[in-house]
Structure formats: C-alpha cells, structure tokens
Coordinates of C-alpha atoms in Angstrom, one line a residue:
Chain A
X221 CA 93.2 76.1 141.8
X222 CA 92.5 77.5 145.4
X223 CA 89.4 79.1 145.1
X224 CA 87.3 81.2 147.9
X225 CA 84.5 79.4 148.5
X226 CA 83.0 81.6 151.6
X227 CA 82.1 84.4 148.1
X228 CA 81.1 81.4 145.9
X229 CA 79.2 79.6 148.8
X230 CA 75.7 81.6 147.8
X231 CA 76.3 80.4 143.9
X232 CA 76.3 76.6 145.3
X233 CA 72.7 74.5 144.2
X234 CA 72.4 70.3 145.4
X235 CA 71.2 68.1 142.9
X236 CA 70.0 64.7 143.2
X237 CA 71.1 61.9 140.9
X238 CA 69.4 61.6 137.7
X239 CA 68.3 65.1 138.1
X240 CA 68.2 67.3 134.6
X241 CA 69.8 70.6 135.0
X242 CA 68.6 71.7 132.0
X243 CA 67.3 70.6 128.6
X244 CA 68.3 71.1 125.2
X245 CA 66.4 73.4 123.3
X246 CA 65.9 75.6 127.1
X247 CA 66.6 79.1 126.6
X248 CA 69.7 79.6 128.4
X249 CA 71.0 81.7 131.0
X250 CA 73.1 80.1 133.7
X251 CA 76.1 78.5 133.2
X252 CA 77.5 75.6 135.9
X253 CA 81.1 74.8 137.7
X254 CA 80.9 71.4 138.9
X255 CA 82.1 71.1 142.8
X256 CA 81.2 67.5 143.3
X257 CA 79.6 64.5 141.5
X258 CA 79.4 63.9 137.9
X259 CA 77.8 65.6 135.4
X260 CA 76.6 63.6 131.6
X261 CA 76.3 66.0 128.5
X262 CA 73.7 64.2 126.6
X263 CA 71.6 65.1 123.0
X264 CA 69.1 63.0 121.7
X265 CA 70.0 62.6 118.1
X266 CA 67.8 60.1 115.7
X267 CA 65.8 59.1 118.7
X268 CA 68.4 57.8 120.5
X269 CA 69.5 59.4 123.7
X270 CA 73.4 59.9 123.3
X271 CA 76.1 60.8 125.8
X272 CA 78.3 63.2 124.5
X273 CA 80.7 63.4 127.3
X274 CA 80.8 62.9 131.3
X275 CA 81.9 65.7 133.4
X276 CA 84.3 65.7 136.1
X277 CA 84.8 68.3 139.5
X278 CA 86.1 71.6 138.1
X279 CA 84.9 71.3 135.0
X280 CA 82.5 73.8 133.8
X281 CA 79.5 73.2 131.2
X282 CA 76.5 75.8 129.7
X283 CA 78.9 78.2 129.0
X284 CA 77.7 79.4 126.1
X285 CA 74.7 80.4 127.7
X286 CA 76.9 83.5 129.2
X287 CA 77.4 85.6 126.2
X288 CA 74.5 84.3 123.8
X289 CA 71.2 83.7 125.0
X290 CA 71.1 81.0 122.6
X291 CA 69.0 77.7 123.3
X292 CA 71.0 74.7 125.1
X293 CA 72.6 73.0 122.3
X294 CA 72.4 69.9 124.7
X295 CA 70.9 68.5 128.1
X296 CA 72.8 68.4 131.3
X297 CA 71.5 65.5 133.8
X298 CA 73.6 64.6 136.7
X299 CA 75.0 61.2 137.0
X300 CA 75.2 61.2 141.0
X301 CA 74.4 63.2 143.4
X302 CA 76.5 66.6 142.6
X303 CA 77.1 70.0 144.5
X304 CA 77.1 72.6 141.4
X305 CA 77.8 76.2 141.5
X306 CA 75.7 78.5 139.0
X307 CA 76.2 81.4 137.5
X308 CA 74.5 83.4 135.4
X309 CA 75.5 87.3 133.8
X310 CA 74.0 89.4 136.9
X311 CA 75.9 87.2 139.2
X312 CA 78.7 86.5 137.1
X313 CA 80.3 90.3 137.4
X314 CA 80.7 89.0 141.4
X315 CA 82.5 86.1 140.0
X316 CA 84.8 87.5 137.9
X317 CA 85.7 90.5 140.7
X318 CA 86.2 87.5 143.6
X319 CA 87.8 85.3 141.2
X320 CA 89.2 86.1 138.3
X321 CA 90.8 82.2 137.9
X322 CA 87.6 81.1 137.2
X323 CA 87.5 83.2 134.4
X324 CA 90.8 82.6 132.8
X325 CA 89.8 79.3 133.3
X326 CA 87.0 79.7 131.2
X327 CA 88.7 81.4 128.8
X328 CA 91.2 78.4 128.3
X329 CA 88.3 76.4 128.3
X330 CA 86.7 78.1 125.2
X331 CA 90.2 77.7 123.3
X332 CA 90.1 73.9 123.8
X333 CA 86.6 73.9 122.1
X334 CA 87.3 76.2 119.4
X335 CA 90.3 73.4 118.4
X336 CA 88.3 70.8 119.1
X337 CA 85.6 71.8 116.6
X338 CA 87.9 73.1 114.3
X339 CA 89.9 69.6 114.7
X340 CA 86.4 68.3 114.0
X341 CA 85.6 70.3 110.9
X342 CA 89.0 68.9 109.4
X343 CA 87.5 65.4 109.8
X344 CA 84.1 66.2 108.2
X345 CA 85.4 67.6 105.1
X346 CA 88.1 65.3 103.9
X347 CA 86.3 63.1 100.9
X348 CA 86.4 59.5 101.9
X349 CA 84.9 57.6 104.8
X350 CA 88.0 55.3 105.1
X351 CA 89.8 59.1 105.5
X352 CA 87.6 60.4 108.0
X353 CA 87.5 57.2 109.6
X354 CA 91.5 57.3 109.8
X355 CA 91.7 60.4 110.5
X356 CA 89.2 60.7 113.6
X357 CA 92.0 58.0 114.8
X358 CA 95.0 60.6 114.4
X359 CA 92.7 63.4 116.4
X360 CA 92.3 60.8 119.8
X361 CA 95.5 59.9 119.3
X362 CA 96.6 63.9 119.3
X363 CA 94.5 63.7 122.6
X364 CA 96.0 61.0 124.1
X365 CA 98.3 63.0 126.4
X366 CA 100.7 59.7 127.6
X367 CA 101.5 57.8 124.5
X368 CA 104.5 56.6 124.0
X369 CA 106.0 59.0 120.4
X370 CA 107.8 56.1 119.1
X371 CA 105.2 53.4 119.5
X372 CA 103.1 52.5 116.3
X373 CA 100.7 50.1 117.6
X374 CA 98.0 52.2 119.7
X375 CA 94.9 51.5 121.6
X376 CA 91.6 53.3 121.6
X377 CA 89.1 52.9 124.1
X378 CA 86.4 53.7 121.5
X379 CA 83.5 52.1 120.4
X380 CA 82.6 51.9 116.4
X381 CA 79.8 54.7 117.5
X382 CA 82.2 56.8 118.7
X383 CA 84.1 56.4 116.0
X384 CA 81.1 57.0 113.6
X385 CA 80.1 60.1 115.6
X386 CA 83.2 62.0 115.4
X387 CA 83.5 61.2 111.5
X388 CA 79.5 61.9 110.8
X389 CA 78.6 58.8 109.6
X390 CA 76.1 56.1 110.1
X391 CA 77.4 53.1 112.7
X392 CA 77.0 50.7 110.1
X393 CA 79.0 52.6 107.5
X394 CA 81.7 53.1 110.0
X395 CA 81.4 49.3 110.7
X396 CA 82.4 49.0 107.1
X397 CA 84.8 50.7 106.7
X398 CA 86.4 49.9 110.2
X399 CA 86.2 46.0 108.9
X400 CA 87.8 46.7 105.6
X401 CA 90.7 47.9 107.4
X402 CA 90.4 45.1 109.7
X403 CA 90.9 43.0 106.3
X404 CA 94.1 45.0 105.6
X405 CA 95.3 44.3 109.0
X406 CA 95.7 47.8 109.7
X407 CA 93.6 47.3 112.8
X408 CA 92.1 45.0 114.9
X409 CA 88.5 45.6 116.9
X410 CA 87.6 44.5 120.0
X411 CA 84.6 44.4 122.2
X412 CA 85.4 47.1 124.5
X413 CA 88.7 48.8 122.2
X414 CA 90.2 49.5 118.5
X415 CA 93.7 49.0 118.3
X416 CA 95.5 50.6 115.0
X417 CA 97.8 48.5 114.0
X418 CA 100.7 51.5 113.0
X419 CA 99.6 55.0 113.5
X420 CA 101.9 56.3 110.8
X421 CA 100.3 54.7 108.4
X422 CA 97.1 56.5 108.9
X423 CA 99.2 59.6 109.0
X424 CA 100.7 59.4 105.6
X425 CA 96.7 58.0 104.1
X426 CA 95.5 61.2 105.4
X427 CA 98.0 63.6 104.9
X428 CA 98.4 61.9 100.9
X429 CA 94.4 63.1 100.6
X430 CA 94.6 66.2 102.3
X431 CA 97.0 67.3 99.8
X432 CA 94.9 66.0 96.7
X433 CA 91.9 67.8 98.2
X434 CA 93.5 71.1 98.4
X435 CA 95.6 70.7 94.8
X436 CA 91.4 70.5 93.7
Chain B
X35 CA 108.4 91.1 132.0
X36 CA 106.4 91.9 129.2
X37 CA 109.0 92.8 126.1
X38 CA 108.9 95.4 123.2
X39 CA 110.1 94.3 119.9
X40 CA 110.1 95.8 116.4
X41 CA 109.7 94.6 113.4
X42 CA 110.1 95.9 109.8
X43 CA 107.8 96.2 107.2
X44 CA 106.9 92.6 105.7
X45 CA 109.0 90.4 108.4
X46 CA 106.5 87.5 109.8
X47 CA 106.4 87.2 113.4
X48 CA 105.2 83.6 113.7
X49 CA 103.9 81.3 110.7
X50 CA 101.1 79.0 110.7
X51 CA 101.4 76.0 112.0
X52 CA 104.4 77.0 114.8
X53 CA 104.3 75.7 118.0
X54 CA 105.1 78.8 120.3
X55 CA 104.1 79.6 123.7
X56 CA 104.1 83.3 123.1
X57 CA 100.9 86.2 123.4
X58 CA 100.9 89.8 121.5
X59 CA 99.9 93.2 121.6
X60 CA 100.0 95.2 118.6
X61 CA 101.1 98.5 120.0
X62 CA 102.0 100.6 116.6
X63 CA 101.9 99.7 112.9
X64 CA 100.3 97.6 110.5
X65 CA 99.9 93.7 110.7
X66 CA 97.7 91.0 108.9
X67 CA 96.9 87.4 110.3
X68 CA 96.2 85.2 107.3
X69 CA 94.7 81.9 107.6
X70 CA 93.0 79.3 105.4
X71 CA 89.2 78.8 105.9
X72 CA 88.8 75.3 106.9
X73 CA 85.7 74.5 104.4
X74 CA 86.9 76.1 101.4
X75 CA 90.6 76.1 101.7
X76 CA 90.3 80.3 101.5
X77 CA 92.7 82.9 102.3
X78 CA 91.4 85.1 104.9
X79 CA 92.8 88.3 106.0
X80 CA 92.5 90.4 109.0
X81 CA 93.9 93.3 110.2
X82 CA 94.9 94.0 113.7
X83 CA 93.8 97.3 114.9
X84 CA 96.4 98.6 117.4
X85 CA 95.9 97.3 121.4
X86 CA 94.8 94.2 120.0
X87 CA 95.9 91.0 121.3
X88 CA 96.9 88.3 118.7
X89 CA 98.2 84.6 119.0
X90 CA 95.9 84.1 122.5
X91 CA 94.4 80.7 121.8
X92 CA 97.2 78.6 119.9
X93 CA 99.7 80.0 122.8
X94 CA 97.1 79.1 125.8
X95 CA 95.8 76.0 124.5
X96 CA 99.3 74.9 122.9
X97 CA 98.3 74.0 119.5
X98 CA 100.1 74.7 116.0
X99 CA 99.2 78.4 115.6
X100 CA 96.1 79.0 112.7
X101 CA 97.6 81.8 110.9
X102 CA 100.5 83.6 109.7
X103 CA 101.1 87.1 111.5
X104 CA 103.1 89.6 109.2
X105 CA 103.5 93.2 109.7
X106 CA 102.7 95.3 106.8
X107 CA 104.6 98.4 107.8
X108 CA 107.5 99.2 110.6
X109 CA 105.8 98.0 113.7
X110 CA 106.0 97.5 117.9
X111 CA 104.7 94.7 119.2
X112 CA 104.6 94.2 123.2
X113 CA 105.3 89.8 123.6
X114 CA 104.0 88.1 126.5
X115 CA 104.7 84.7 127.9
X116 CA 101.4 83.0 129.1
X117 CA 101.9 83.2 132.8
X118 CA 102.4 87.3 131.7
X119 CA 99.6 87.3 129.6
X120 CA 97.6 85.5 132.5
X121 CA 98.6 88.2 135.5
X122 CA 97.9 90.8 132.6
X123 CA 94.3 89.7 132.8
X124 CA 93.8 88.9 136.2
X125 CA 94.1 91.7 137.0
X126 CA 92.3 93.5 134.3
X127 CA 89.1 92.0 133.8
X128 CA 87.5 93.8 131.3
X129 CA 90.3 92.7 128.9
X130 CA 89.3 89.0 130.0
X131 CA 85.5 89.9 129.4
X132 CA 85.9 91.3 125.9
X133 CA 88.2 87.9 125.2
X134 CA 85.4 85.6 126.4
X135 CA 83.3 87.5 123.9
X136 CA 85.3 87.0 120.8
X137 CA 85.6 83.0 121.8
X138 CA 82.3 82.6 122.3
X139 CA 81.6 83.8 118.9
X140 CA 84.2 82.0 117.3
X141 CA 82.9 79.2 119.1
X142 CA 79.3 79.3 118.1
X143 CA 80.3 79.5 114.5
X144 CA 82.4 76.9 114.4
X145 CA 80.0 74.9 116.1
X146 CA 77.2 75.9 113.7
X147 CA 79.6 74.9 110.3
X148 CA 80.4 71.3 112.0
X149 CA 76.4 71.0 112.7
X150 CA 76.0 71.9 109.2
X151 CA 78.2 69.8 108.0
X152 CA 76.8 66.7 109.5
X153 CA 73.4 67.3 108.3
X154 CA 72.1 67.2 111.7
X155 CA 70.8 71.5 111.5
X156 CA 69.7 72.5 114.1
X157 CA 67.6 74.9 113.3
X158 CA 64.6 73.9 114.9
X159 CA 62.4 76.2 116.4
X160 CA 63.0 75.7 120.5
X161 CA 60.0 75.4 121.5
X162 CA 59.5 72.4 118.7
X163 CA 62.5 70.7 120.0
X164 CA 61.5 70.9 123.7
X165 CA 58.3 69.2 122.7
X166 CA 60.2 66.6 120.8
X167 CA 62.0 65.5 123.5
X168 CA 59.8 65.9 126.1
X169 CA 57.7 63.2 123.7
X170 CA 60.6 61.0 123.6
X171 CA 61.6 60.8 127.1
X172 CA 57.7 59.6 127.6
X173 CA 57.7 57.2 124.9
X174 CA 60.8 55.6 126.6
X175 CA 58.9 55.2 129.8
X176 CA 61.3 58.0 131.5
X177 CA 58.9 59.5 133.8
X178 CA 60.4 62.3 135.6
X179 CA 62.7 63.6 132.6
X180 CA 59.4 63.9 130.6
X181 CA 57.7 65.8 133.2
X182 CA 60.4 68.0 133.7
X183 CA 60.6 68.7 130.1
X184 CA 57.2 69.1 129.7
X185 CA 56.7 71.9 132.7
X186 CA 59.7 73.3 131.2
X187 CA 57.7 73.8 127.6
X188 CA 54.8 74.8 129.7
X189 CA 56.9 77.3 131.3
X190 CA 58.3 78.7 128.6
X191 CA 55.6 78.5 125.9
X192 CA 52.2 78.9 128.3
X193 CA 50.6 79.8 124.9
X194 CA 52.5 77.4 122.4
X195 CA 50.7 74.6 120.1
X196 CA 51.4 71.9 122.3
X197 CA 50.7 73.6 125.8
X198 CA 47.2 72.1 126.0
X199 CA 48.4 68.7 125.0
X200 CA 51.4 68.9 127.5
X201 CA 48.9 70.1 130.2
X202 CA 47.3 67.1 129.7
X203 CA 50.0 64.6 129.5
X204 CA 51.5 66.4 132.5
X205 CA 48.6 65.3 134.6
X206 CA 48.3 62.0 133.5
X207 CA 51.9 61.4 134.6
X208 CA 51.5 63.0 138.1
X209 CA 49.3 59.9 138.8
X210 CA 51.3 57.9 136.6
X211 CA 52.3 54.4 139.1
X212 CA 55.7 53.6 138.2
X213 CA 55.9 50.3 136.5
X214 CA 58.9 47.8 137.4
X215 CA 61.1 49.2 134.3
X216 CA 61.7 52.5 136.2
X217 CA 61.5 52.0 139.9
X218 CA 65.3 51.5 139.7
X219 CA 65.0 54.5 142.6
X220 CA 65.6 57.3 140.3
X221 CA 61.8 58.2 139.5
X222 CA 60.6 57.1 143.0
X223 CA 62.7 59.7 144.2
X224 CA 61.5 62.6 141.8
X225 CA 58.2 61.7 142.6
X226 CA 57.7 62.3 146.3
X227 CA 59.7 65.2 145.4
X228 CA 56.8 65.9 143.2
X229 CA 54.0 65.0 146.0
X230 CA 55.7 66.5 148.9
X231 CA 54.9 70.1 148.0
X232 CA 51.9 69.4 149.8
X233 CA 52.0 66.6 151.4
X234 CA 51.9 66.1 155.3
X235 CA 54.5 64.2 157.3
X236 CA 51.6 61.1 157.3
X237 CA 51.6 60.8 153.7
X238 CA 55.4 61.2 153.5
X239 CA 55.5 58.2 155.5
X240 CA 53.4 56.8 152.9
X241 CA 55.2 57.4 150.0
X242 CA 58.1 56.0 151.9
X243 CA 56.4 52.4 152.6
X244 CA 55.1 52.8 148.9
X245 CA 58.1 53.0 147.3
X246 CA 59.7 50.4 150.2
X247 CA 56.7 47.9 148.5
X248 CA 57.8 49.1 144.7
X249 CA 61.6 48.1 145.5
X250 CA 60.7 45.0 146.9
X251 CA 58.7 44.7 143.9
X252 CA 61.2 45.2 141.3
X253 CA 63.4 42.4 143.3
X254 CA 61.0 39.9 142.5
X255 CA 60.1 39.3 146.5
X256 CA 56.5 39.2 145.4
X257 CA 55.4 37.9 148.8
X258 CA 56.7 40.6 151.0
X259 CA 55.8 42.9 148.1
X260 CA 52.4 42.0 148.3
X261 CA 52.0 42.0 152.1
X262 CA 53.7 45.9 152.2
X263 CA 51.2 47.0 149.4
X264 CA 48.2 45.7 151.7
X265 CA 49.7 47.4 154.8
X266 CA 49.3 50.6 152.9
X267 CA 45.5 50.1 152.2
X268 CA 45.1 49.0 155.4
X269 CA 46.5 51.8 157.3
X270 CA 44.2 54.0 155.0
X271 CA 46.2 57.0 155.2
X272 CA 46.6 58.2 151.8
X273 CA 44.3 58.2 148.9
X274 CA 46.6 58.8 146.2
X275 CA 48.8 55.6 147.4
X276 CA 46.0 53.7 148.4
X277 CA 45.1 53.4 145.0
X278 CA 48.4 52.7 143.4
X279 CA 48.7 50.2 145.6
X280 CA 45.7 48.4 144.6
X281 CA 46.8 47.8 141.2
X282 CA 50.2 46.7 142.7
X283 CA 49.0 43.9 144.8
X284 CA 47.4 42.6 141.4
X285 CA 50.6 43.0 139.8
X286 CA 52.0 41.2 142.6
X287 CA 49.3 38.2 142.1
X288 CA 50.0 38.1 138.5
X289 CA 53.5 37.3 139.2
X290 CA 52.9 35.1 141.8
X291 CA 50.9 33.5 139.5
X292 CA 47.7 33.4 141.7
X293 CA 45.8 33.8 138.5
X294 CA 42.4 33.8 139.7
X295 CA 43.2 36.3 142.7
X296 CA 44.4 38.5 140.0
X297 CA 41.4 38.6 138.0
X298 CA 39.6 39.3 141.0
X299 CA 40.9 41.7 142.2
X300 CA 42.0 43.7 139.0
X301 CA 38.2 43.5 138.2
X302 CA 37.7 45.0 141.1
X303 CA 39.5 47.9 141.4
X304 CA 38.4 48.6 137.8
X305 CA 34.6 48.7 139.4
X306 CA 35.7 50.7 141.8
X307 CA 38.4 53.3 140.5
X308 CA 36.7 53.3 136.8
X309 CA 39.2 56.3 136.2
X310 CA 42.2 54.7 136.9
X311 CA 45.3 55.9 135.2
X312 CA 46.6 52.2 134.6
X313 CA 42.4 50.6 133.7
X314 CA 44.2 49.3 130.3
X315 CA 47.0 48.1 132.4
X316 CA 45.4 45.9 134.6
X317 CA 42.7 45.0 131.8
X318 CA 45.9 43.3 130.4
X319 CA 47.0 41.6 133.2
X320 CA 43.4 40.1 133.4
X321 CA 44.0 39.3 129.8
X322 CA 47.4 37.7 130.5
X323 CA 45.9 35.7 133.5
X324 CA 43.3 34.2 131.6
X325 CA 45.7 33.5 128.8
X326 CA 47.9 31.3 131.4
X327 CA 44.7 29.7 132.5
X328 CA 44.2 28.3 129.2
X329 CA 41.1 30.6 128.7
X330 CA 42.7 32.2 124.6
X331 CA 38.9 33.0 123.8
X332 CA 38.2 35.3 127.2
X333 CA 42.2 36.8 126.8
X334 CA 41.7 37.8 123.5
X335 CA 38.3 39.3 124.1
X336 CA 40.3 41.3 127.1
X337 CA 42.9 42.3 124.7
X338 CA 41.1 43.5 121.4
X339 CA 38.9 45.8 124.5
X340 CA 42.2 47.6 125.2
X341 CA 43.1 48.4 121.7
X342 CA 39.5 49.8 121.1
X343 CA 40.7 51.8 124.3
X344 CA 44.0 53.0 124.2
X345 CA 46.2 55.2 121.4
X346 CA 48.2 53.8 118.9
X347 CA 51.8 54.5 120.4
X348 CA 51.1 53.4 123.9
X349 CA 53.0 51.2 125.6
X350 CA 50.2 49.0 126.4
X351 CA 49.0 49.3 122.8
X352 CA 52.6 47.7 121.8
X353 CA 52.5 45.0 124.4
X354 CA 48.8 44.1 123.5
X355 CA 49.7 43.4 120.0
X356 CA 52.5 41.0 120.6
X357 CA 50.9 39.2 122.0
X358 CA 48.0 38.9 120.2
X359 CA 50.5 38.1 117.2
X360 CA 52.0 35.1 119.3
X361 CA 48.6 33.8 119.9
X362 CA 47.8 33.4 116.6
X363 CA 50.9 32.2 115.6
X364 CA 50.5 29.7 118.5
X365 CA 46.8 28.5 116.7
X366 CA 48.0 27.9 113.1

C-alpha cells in the first residue's frame, strides 16, 4: 500500500532494541504502525514471560487502545531497532483524512481478530483435551495459507507450548495427550515440529464431538 | 456498481456458514441475522435497522459467514462487492469510524469470554498488575524493563500502595552495576540513556570506556577487562563510574583467580564506599575467594553475614544459600 509519508512523517518515533513501547496493564492511548524493525507482543502469564506473537513492517498493534481506553492487555518491546509511527485519537482524525487505507486496513485487521478469537473460543469449549488438542491442529492448519488440499500428512512448526496455549491447558497435559496420540500413530513430535499424521482424521474426531456437544 | 435487489418476505439472503465475497445495505424492510452463541450453542437474533451494513466481516476477512440473514417482510437491499464496499468507505469516513467502533467492541468481548474461559481473568486492578510485573522483571535481573515499569507505576499512580516502595527500588536500580548476565548490550545501552540526561560529554566518554570494560568482561578477557576498569579510576573523571568500576576490577580478580588480590581489594572498597549498592556482592566474592583458598571456616562466616544482611528473595540471598548447602554437603 503506497502511503504518503511527507503527512505521516510527524507521527514517526525511533526506538532502540529491547526498548518497551508500553506495558501491560498501562492505560492506553496510542496505537502503533510498524515502519521498520520488529515488534514482540509479549504477556507475562504464571511468571513466565511469553511471546505471543512477533510483528512485522506494516503491521499495526495497540489498537484497541483507539476506541477503549482500556489497560494494554499486553506489552510491546521491540525486538531491533524499529522506526514506528503513533497514533493516538487527537491525531488519528489527520490520519484517517490523509489516509484513509490505513484505516480500512485497520478495519480488516479487527475482522481477522474477531475470527481468530472466535476460532479460539470454539477450541476452549469443546469437552476433551485430546479434542481441543486436535482441534487447535485444524485451526493452524486453516491458517496455513500454502498447503497442499489433497495432502494428509501436515507439518506444524509448533512447539507443545504452543500447542497448550492455544487449547488452555497446562504444557504437561498437552504433553500427554500429544504422546497418547503419538502412541496411536496419529502424529509424530519433533524437537523443532509436530507433524499430524492424516489431517482428516482429526477432522472427523472433532467434528463427531462437536455434534455430541451440541445434541447435549 | 453497487446493485439493488429485492427480496420477499421470508427468502434468506445468505446462510451461515457460506463462503461469499459479498457486503449489504439494508435500504427498506425488515431483516434478522440469526447466529448461534458460541458458549451456549444459543439462538441470537438481531434486527437490522435500515442503512445498516451487514455481512462486513465474513465478506472482508473471507470466512464462512456467522449468521443467517433473512428478510422478515418485502425488502431492498443495495449489494456490494468488497473493492465497492472499500471505495464506499474511503471515501466516507465517518461510515469507516462508526465500523471500527462496532469491531472494537465485538472484539473486546470476545476477547474477555476467551480470557474467561481460560481462567486466566484479568480483572486485576492496573495499577496491581503494573506492580506485578514491574517486580517480576526485577526478580529476573531485567534491569531496564523493571525500571521502566516501575517509573511508569510511579507515573501513573504517584499516590498508589506501592509508590513509596517503587521510589525506593527505582533508586537502588539507577546505581545498580550491571552484573555479567545482562551486559549482553541491551541494559548498557538504556542506561547511559538513563545517565545522560545530565551528564557532560566527559562522562559520556566514561560511560563509553565503562561499558567498553563490561563487554570485555562478559567475554571472559579478564586481563584487558581489568586493565580498562583501572584506566577509568585512574583518569578520575566520573564518580558514579569510578565506583562501579571498583567492584569490577575485583570481579575481574575473582575470575582471574587472583584470590588474595580479590579479598583485598573487595575489603577495601567496602571501607571505603560502606554504602555501596553491590556491599553483599562483593562480601560474596570475598566469601567465594576464601572458599577456593581452602579457608570453609572464614567463607562461611562471610556468607551467613550476608544473609543477616540482605532480604529473603535477593539474588544474592539465593546464591548465598547454595552454596552454603554444597558446603555442607561437601563436610558430611
């Protein structure tokens, strides 16, 4: 997307590597567009400082922050050093008068994480681990834009945390579960990727348990 | 171009779970979404007001659409392909506005029924949670995340139950020496960021050969470390880094294992800085020294002074007491 940076230039901050941009729990008001560098999303959940996703040029984060003043459901901490544009709702009548793209794009940004967490939700209240566990499976694989349709055998490039984050579970329960099915042969876990073994077959385990939840 | 259609009473324009590329405007009649709550498996119902736009997100995003549209009485509805939908808007940006508005919201309460779900609610108070994390970036040694988080809770909540206690933590970091875990660059950096408010050009230059000596440092060139620490005391320029770099060069002793220079001189830069923000530090190094001397009786007598000194959850206090447990493991 072309965008006129000589209007934007005044929105443009520098941030070091390693910098915060903001913290979770800060009230929030700004929300960023990422020009240059890398951004990581990160919550600290059980002690444990997690990365919940690692932000590319274009992409915009804080969002929220635009409509609700709600607190930063997460921290923003830059990665490398990064050339970020900010915005918050006195400036961000400018932005959508110069650029109105940004804003669609924000608006088609705000779809993809309403499905996303709705996609989510669907996970997190079927009634089995082993059926969140295969189902979390089906939702990557929905998001993996270049598989082949036909193939059964697919590889994820997820670790058994990720895996256990997305289904809301424990690491070790995920483990065992993820094990049991290794026992099955339905897949196979490696150090750095999960391969299920035929994707169908998870299909039809969680489409048989979706029905019997709703017949409930 | 945008197209006008009619429909008659109960015909459904698209059902749930289509894939359609297509955006609407209710422009006369009546005409209920229904869609199934995802918790609860409910029917819900809403009714689109006329000028409303419906079938936005599964169109723009591509996904299986949520609900069933069906008009209740004889109704016009105006269809847009995206790329119409998307000039629409561009061009009309209060329409775009009110959009992001509805989203959010949809948004925030999904979000908030997922966080429920998980059990992870997160409906703590902010200015508990800023605290929280604040204390965990300084329990993992993460210098300048904690200070940042901590001026931020200072910032926000001047008067909050923790702003005396951060005050003080705050200032007990500024003069905190970075030890080799974290001079990996990234909090040398946010320190002189820190320093150089005030700083002159001198003292810049200071900081510089400071941190030069901490790199070489963490690279295990103790020698040259060593040397560049005592150029810095030498030139006597700045105070602050003078005295840093006092407790360096013992470090740097320590681990050349120049045991009895190290007790030396940690001794006395405890005499003369009795303040120091690392005393318990180097009182363990002293401690460590005499331990590798063979000398268990004057180590442990160093050690069991730092736990009378220091807090429970220090770092030091953690360090102290493994070693103390190895000791006596190592006697029975």
């Amino acid at each position: 997307m072309a965008l006129d940076m000589s209007v934007l230039g005044r929105f443009a901050k520098s941030y070091k590597a390693g910098e915060i941009i903001f913290c979770e729990y800060e009230p929030g008001d700004a929300f960023y567009l990422i020009q240059s560098g890398k951004v990581r999303i990160v919550k600290i959940m059980d002690d444990i400082e997690k990365t919940i996703d690692i932000l590319q040029p274009g992409e915009f984060f804080g969002e929220m922050a635009l409509l609700e003043e709600a607190p930063r459901s997460a921290s923003a901490i830059t990665v490398e050093d990064a050339k970020l544009l900010e915005f918050n709702k006195e400036n961000f009548e400018i932005l959508m008068k110069g650029n109105p793209q940004i804003v669609l794009k924000l608006l088609k940004l705000f779809t993809k994480r309403i499905y996303d967490q709705k996609r989510r939700f669907m996970i997190l209240t079927l009634p089995e681990d082993s059926v969140k566990v295969a189902d979390v499976f089906l939702m990557l694989n929905e998001t993996q834009p270049d598989t082949d349709e036909d193939e059964q055998e697919k590889t994820f490039h997820s670790s058994v945390e990720d895996i256990a984050h997305w289904a809301g579970m424990s690491p070790a329960k995920c483990h065992s579960v993820l094990n049991s099915f290794a026992a099955q042969r339905r897949v196979e876990i490696f150090q750095d990727r999960i391969v299920v073994k035929n994707i169908n077959d998870f299909h039809r385990f969680v489409n048989s348990r979706r029905r019997s939840q709703k017949g409930v | 171009m945008p197209k006008a259609l009619s429909f008659k009473a109960n015909s459904v324009i698209y059902f749930r779970g289509d894939v359609a590329d297509k955006i609407y405007i209710l422009k006369d009649g009546r005409l209920l979404l229904t869609s199934a709550d995802i918790e609860t498996g409910q029917e819900i119902r809403e009714l689109i007001q006329t000028g409303e736009f419906f079938g936005v997100k599964s169109a723009m995003g591509k996904y299986p659409r949520d609900e069933t549209a069906m008009v209740l009485t004889d109704s016009q509805v105006i269809l847009f392909s995206v790329p119409e939908f998307e000039n629409l808007v561009l061009s009309n940006t209060r329409i775009i506005m009110k959009m992001l508005k509805v989203f959010s919201n949809q948004l925030r309460r999904i979000h908030k029924q997922v966080q429920n779900l998980i059990g992870t609610n997160d409906d703590k108070k902010p200015d508990e949670g800023l605290w929280e994390i604040a204390e965990y970036y300084r329990k993992n040694n993460m210098t300048s995340e904690a200070m940042y988080t901590y001026q931020r809770y200072l910032t926000y909540y001047p008067e909050g139950v923790h702003a005396v206690n951060a005050t003080s933590i705050l200032q007990k970091l500024e003069t905190y020496v970075p030890t080799v875990s974290d001079t990996s660059g990234k909090a040398g950096v946010n320190e002189l960021n820190i320093s150089s408010v005030s700083d002159t050009s001198v003292q810049e230059e200071t900081a510089r050969g400071y941190y030069d000596a901490v790199s070489l440092f963490s690279q295990n060139k103790f020698v040259d470390a060593l040397k560049a620490f005592k150029k810095i005391i030498d030139e006597d320029q700045d105070q602050e880094h003078i005295v840093k770099s006092e407790y360096e060069m013992g470090r740097c002793f320590y681990m050349l294992e120049q045991y009895d220079n190290c007790v030396r001189h940690m001794s006395g830069l405890i005499q003369k800085y009795p303040k120091h923000p690392d005393l318990k530090e180097c009182l363990f190094y002293i401690g460590q020294s005499y331990q590798m001397k063979g000398d268990s009786l004057k180590a442990k007598n160093f050690y069991t002074k730092i736990l009378k000194m220091a807090q429970e959850d220090e770092p030091v206090t953690i360090k102290v007491k493994r070693v103390l447990r190895k000791m006596e493991r190592g006697d029975e």
